[in-house]
Amino acid sequence: VLLVDDEAIVRKVAAGYLKRLGFDSVAAANGREAVELFGPDPGRFAAVLLDLTMPEMSGQATFAELRRLRPAVPVLICSGFSDGEVEDLVAAGAHFLAKPYTMAQLKEHLVNLIGYSPVSRRPHHRDHRPTVPHAAASVDQPQSPQ
């Protein structure tokens, strides 16, 4: 899963959720970085989790470029905002998950988006972790290599 969000804490929490759900993830801090990671092999990603409001390249522009590279790529817009931009992207085939969200909500949306879950056969474990934040303060933490 390609995880695109400009907030480090959101990327960290969402990557943890994805790992617990059985997905490998590659993180991008903005839309330009996402397109650079996606472009060489668009088929390697089962889905894209995409923040809407980011510097350098908006979520809407990123969505358009990802769809140009792979027209049917499953995209889950994850945003604290729900406005006309979200409605336009949903009309274009994206799914929407409002921030803050829990791991269980992320799993439900991914299963609906791509049709399966890598851990669907494992016993259910209750999710006691905090939700992905809506708007986190800037966090300067070293990022582990992918």
PDB file of C-alpha atoms in Angstrom:
ATOM      1  CA  VAL A   1       0.000   0.000   0.000  1.00  0.00           C
ATOM      2  CA  LEU A   2       1.303   3.431  -0.916  1.00  0.00           C
ATOM      3  CA  LEU A   3       0.711   5.704   2.094  1.00  0.00           C
ATOM      4  CA  VAL A   4       0.730   9.428   1.270  1.00  0.00           C
ATOM      5  CA  ASP A   5       0.455  12.025   4.040  1.00  0.00           C
ATOM      6  CA  ASP A   6       2.486  15.122   4.855  1.00  0.00           C
ATOM      7  CA  GLU A   7       2.249  14.588   8.630  1.00  0.00           C
ATOM      8  CA  ALA A   8       4.939  12.268  10.018  1.00  0.00           C
ATOM      9  CA  ILE A   9       2.818  11.102  12.962  1.00  0.00           C
ATOM     10  CA  VAL A  10      -0.066  10.155  10.657  1.00  0.00           C
ATOM     11  CA  ARG A  11       2.299   8.170   8.411  1.00  0.00           C
ATOM     12  CA  LYS A  12       3.760   6.405  11.433  1.00  0.00           C
ATOM     13  CA  VAL A  13       0.402   5.412  12.937  1.00  0.00           C
ATOM     14  CA  ALA A  14      -1.142   4.430   9.595  1.00  0.00           C
ATOM     15  CA  ALA A  15       1.942   2.361   8.660  1.00  0.00           C
ATOM     16  CA  GLY A  16       1.622   0.563  11.999  1.00  0.00           C
ATOM     17  CA  TYR A  17      -2.039  -0.167  11.314  1.00  0.00           C
ATOM     18  CA  LEU A  18      -1.235  -1.464   7.840  1.00  0.00           C
ATOM     19  CA  LYS A  19       1.516  -3.710   9.207  1.00  0.00           C
ATOM     20  CA  ARG A  20      -0.831  -5.149  11.844  1.00  0.00           C
ATOM     21  CA  LEU A  21      -3.393  -5.767   9.099  1.00  0.00           C
ATOM     22  CA  GLY A  22      -0.821  -7.696   7.063  1.00  0.00           C
ATOM     23  CA  PHE A  23      -0.029  -5.057   4.440  1.00  0.00           C
ATOM     24  CA  ASP A  24       3.423  -3.837   3.484  1.00  0.00           C
ATOM     25  CA  SER A  25       3.505  -0.093   3.037  1.00  0.00           C
ATOM     26  CA  VAL A  26       5.691   2.493   1.357  1.00  0.00           C
ATOM     27  CA  ALA A  27       5.359   6.018   2.740  1.00  0.00           C
ATOM     28  CA  ALA A  28       5.494   9.306   0.865  1.00  0.00           C
ATOM     29  CA  ALA A  29       5.488  12.731   2.544  1.00  0.00           C
ATOM     30  CA  ASN A  30       3.823  14.527  -0.379  1.00  0.00           C
ATOM     31  CA  GLY A  31       2.179  13.989  -3.742  1.00  0.00           C
ATOM     32  CA  ARG A  32       5.313  14.466  -5.821  1.00  0.00           C
ATOM     33  CA  GLU A  33       7.149  11.834  -3.794  1.00  0.00           C
ATOM     34  CA  ALA A  34       4.147   9.502  -4.149  1.00  0.00           C
ATOM     35  CA  VAL A  35       4.145   9.828  -7.942  1.00  0.00           C
ATOM     36  CA  GLU A  36       7.912   9.195  -8.031  1.00  0.00           C
ATOM     37  CA  LEU A  37       7.492   6.022  -5.953  1.00  0.00           C
ATOM     38  CA  PHE A  38       4.412   4.873  -7.890  1.00  0.00           C
ATOM     39  CA  GLY A  39       5.564   5.609 -11.438  1.00  0.00           C
ATOM     40  CA  PRO A  40       8.246   2.953 -12.040  1.00  0.00           C
ATOM     41  CA  ASP A  41       5.928   0.035 -11.120  1.00  0.00           C
ATOM     42  CA  PRO A  42       2.287   1.089 -10.573  1.00  0.00           C
ATOM     43  CA  GLY A  43       1.156  -2.528 -10.341  1.00  0.00           C
ATOM     44  CA  ARG A  44       3.153  -3.192  -7.187  1.00  0.00           C
ATOM     45  CA  PHE A  45       0.613  -1.373  -4.996  1.00  0.00           C
ATOM     46  CA  ALA A  46      -2.675  -2.996  -3.974  1.00  0.00           C
ATOM     47  CA  ALA A  47      -4.036   0.429  -3.000  1.00  0.00           C
ATOM     48  CA  VAL A  48      -3.135   4.028  -2.189  1.00  0.00           C
ATOM     49  CA  LEU A  49      -4.037   5.851   1.043  1.00  0.00           C
ATOM     50  CA  LEU A  50      -3.996   9.504   0.075  1.00  0.00           C
ATOM     51  CA  ASP A  51      -4.241  12.634   2.198  1.00  0.00           C
ATOM     52  CA  LEU A  52      -6.086  15.456   0.499  1.00  0.00           C
ATOM     53  CA  THR A  53      -4.351  18.582   1.820  1.00  0.00           C
ATOM     54  CA  MET A  54      -0.591  18.517   1.266  1.00  0.00           C
ATOM     55  CA  PRO A  55       2.145  20.937   0.219  1.00  0.00           C
ATOM     56  CA  GLU A  56       3.886  20.705  -3.176  1.00  0.00           C
ATOM     57  CA  MET A  57       1.140  18.671  -4.885  1.00  0.00           C
ATOM     58  CA  SER A  58      -2.470  18.493  -3.735  1.00  0.00           C
ATOM     59  CA  GLY A  59      -4.283  15.250  -3.103  1.00  0.00           C
ATOM     60  CA  GLN A  60      -6.520  15.953  -6.082  1.00  0.00           C
ATOM     61  CA  ALA A  61      -3.529  16.473  -8.418  1.00  0.00           C
ATOM     62  CA  THR A  62      -1.824  13.389  -6.985  1.00  0.00           C
ATOM     63  CA  PHE A  63      -4.983  11.321  -7.533  1.00  0.00           C
ATOM     64  CA  ALA A  64      -5.168  12.461 -11.162  1.00  0.00           C
ATOM     65  CA  GLU A  65      -1.527  11.589 -11.819  1.00  0.00           C
ATOM     66  CA  LEU A  66      -1.781   8.167 -10.126  1.00  0.00           C
ATOM     67  CA  ARG A  67      -4.894   7.406 -12.193  1.00  0.00           C
ATOM     68  CA  ARG A  68      -3.096   8.519 -15.353  1.00  0.00           C
ATOM     69  CA  LEU A  69      -0.335   5.997 -14.573  1.00  0.00           C
ATOM     70  CA  ARG A  70      -2.765   3.220 -13.549  1.00  0.00           C
ATOM     71  CA  PRO A  71      -6.391   4.042 -14.343  1.00  0.00           C
ATOM     72  CA  ALA A  72      -7.961   1.500 -11.987  1.00  0.00           C
ATOM     73  CA  VAL A  73      -5.663   1.923  -8.974  1.00  0.00           C
ATOM     74  CA  PRO A  74      -7.755   1.682  -5.786  1.00  0.00           C
ATOM     75  CA  VAL A  75      -7.471   4.966  -3.860  1.00  0.00           C
ATOM     76  CA  LEU A  76      -8.681   5.661  -0.324  1.00  0.00           C
ATOM     77  CA  ILE A  77      -8.800   9.386   0.433  1.00  0.00           C
ATOM     78  CA  CYS A  78      -8.036   9.903   4.129  1.00  0.00           C
ATOM     79  CA  SER A  79      -8.821  13.434   5.231  1.00  0.00           C
ATOM     80  CA  GLY A  80     -10.190  15.456   8.085  1.00  0.00           C
ATOM     81  CA  PHE A  81     -12.096  17.548   5.580  1.00  0.00           C
ATOM     82  CA  SER A  82     -15.174  16.618   3.600  1.00  0.00           C
ATOM     83  CA  ASP A  83     -15.927  19.138   0.910  1.00  0.00           C
ATOM     84  CA  GLY A  84     -16.473  19.449  -2.815  1.00  0.00           C
ATOM     85  CA  GLU A  85     -12.967  18.181  -3.544  1.00  0.00           C
ATOM     86  CA  VAL A  86     -13.719  14.902  -1.749  1.00  0.00           C
ATOM     87  CA  GLU A  87     -17.056  14.580  -3.538  1.00  0.00           C
ATOM     88  CA  ASP A  88     -15.320  15.078  -6.913  1.00  0.00           C
ATOM     89  CA  LEU A  89     -12.746  12.378  -6.128  1.00  0.00           C
ATOM     90  CA  VAL A  90     -15.393   9.944  -4.888  1.00  0.00           C
ATOM     91  CA  ALA A  91     -17.344  10.584  -8.096  1.00  0.00           C
ATOM     92  CA  ALA A  92     -14.114   9.707  -9.968  1.00  0.00           C
ATOM     93  CA  GLY A  93     -13.890   6.354  -8.170  1.00  0.00           C
ATOM     94  CA  ALA A  94     -11.985   7.039  -4.954  1.00  0.00           C
ATOM     95  CA  HIS A  95     -13.242   5.912  -1.563  1.00  0.00           C
ATOM     96  CA  PHE A  96     -13.255   8.202   1.482  1.00  0.00           C
ATOM     97  CA  LEU A  97     -12.242   7.604   5.110  1.00  0.00           C
ATOM     98  CA  ALA A  98     -12.550  10.526   7.510  1.00  0.00           C
ATOM     99  CA  LYS A  99      -9.749  11.305   9.961  1.00  0.00           C
ATOM    100  CA  PRO A 100      -9.460  10.452  12.727  1.00  0.00           C
ATOM    101  CA  TYR A 101      -9.927   6.742  12.038  1.00  0.00           C
ATOM    102  CA  THR A 102      -9.266   3.478  13.847  1.00  0.00           C
ATOM    103  CA  MET A 103      -7.479   0.391  12.602  1.00  0.00           C
ATOM    104  CA  ALA A 104     -10.831  -1.410  12.363  1.00  0.00           C
ATOM    105  CA  GLN A 105     -12.239   1.364  10.160  1.00  0.00           C
ATOM    106  CA  LEU A 106      -9.139   1.290   7.954  1.00  0.00           C
ATOM    107  CA  LYS A 107      -9.453  -2.483   7.578  1.00  0.00           C
ATOM    108  CA  GLU A 108     -13.138  -2.231   6.656  1.00  0.00           C
ATOM    109  CA  HIS A 109     -12.448   0.392   3.999  1.00  0.00           C
ATOM    110  CA  LEU A 110      -9.486  -1.499   2.537  1.00  0.00           C
ATOM    111  CA  VAL A 111     -11.492  -4.724   2.335  1.00  0.00           C
ATOM    112  CA  ASN A 112     -14.286  -2.837   0.544  1.00  0.00           C
ATOM    113  CA  LEU A 113     -11.782  -1.104  -1.737  1.00  0.00           C
ATOM    114  CA  ILE A 114      -9.613  -4.028  -2.811  1.00  0.00           C
ATOM    115  CA  GLY A 115     -11.834  -6.979  -1.959  1.00  0.00           C
ATOM    116  CA  TYR A 116      -9.620  -8.766   0.545  1.00  0.00           C
ATOM    117  CA  SER A 117      -7.572  -8.496   3.701  1.00  0.00           C
ATOM    118  CA  PRO A 118      -4.232 -10.281   4.129  1.00  0.00           C
ATOM    119  CA  VAL A 119      -5.163 -11.180   7.713  1.00  0.00           C
ATOM    120  CA  SER A 120      -8.825 -12.002   7.173  1.00  0.00           C
ATOM    121  CA  ARG A 121      -8.219 -15.586   8.282  1.00  0.00           C
ATOM    122  CA  ARG A 122      -6.523 -14.626  11.545  1.00  0.00           C
ATOM    123  CA  PRO A 123      -8.503 -14.425  14.781  1.00  0.00           C
ATOM    124  CA  HIS A 124      -9.982 -11.010  15.464  1.00  0.00           C
ATOM    125  CA  HIS A 125      -8.044  -8.898  17.963  1.00  0.00           C
ATOM    126  CA  ARG A 126      -9.583  -5.836  19.546  1.00  0.00           C
ATOM    127  CA  ASP A 127      -7.983  -2.589  18.493  1.00  0.00           C
ATOM    128  CA  HIS A 128      -7.012  -0.588  21.577  1.00  0.00           C
ATOM    129  CA  ARG A 129      -4.620   1.756  19.794  1.00  0.00           C
ATOM    130  CA  PRO A 130      -5.342   5.448  19.395  1.00  0.00           C
ATOM    131  CA  THR A 131      -6.909   6.706  16.217  1.00  0.00           C
ATOM    132  CA  VAL A 132      -4.968   8.322  13.422  1.00  0.00           C
ATOM    133  CA  PRO A 133      -4.925  12.005  14.339  1.00  0.00           C
ATOM    134  CA  HIS A 134      -6.871  14.619  12.426  1.00  0.00           C
ATOM    135  CA  ALA A 135      -4.242  17.317  12.613  1.00  0.00           C
ATOM    136  CA  ALA A 136      -1.075  16.432  14.479  1.00  0.00           C
ATOM    137  CA  ALA A 137       1.618  18.824  15.540  1.00  0.00           C
ATOM    138  CA  SER A 138       4.778  18.649  13.489  1.00  0.00           C
ATOM    139  CA  VAL A 139       6.940  15.814  14.710  1.00  0.00           C
ATOM    140  CA  ASP A 140      10.600  15.604  13.788  1.00  0.00           C
ATOM    141  CA  GLN A 141      11.370  11.925  14.145  1.00  0.00           C
ATOM    142  CA  PRO A 142      13.892   9.946  12.144  1.00  0.00           C
ATOM    143  CA  GLN A 143      12.200   7.749   9.587  1.00  0.00           C
ATOM    144  CA  SER A 144      13.265   4.112   9.351  1.00  0.00           C
ATOM    145  CA  PRO A 145      14.299   2.946   5.889  1.00  0.00           C
ATOM    146  CA  GLN A 146      11.643   1.187   3.808  1.00  0.00           C
TER     147      GLN A 146
END
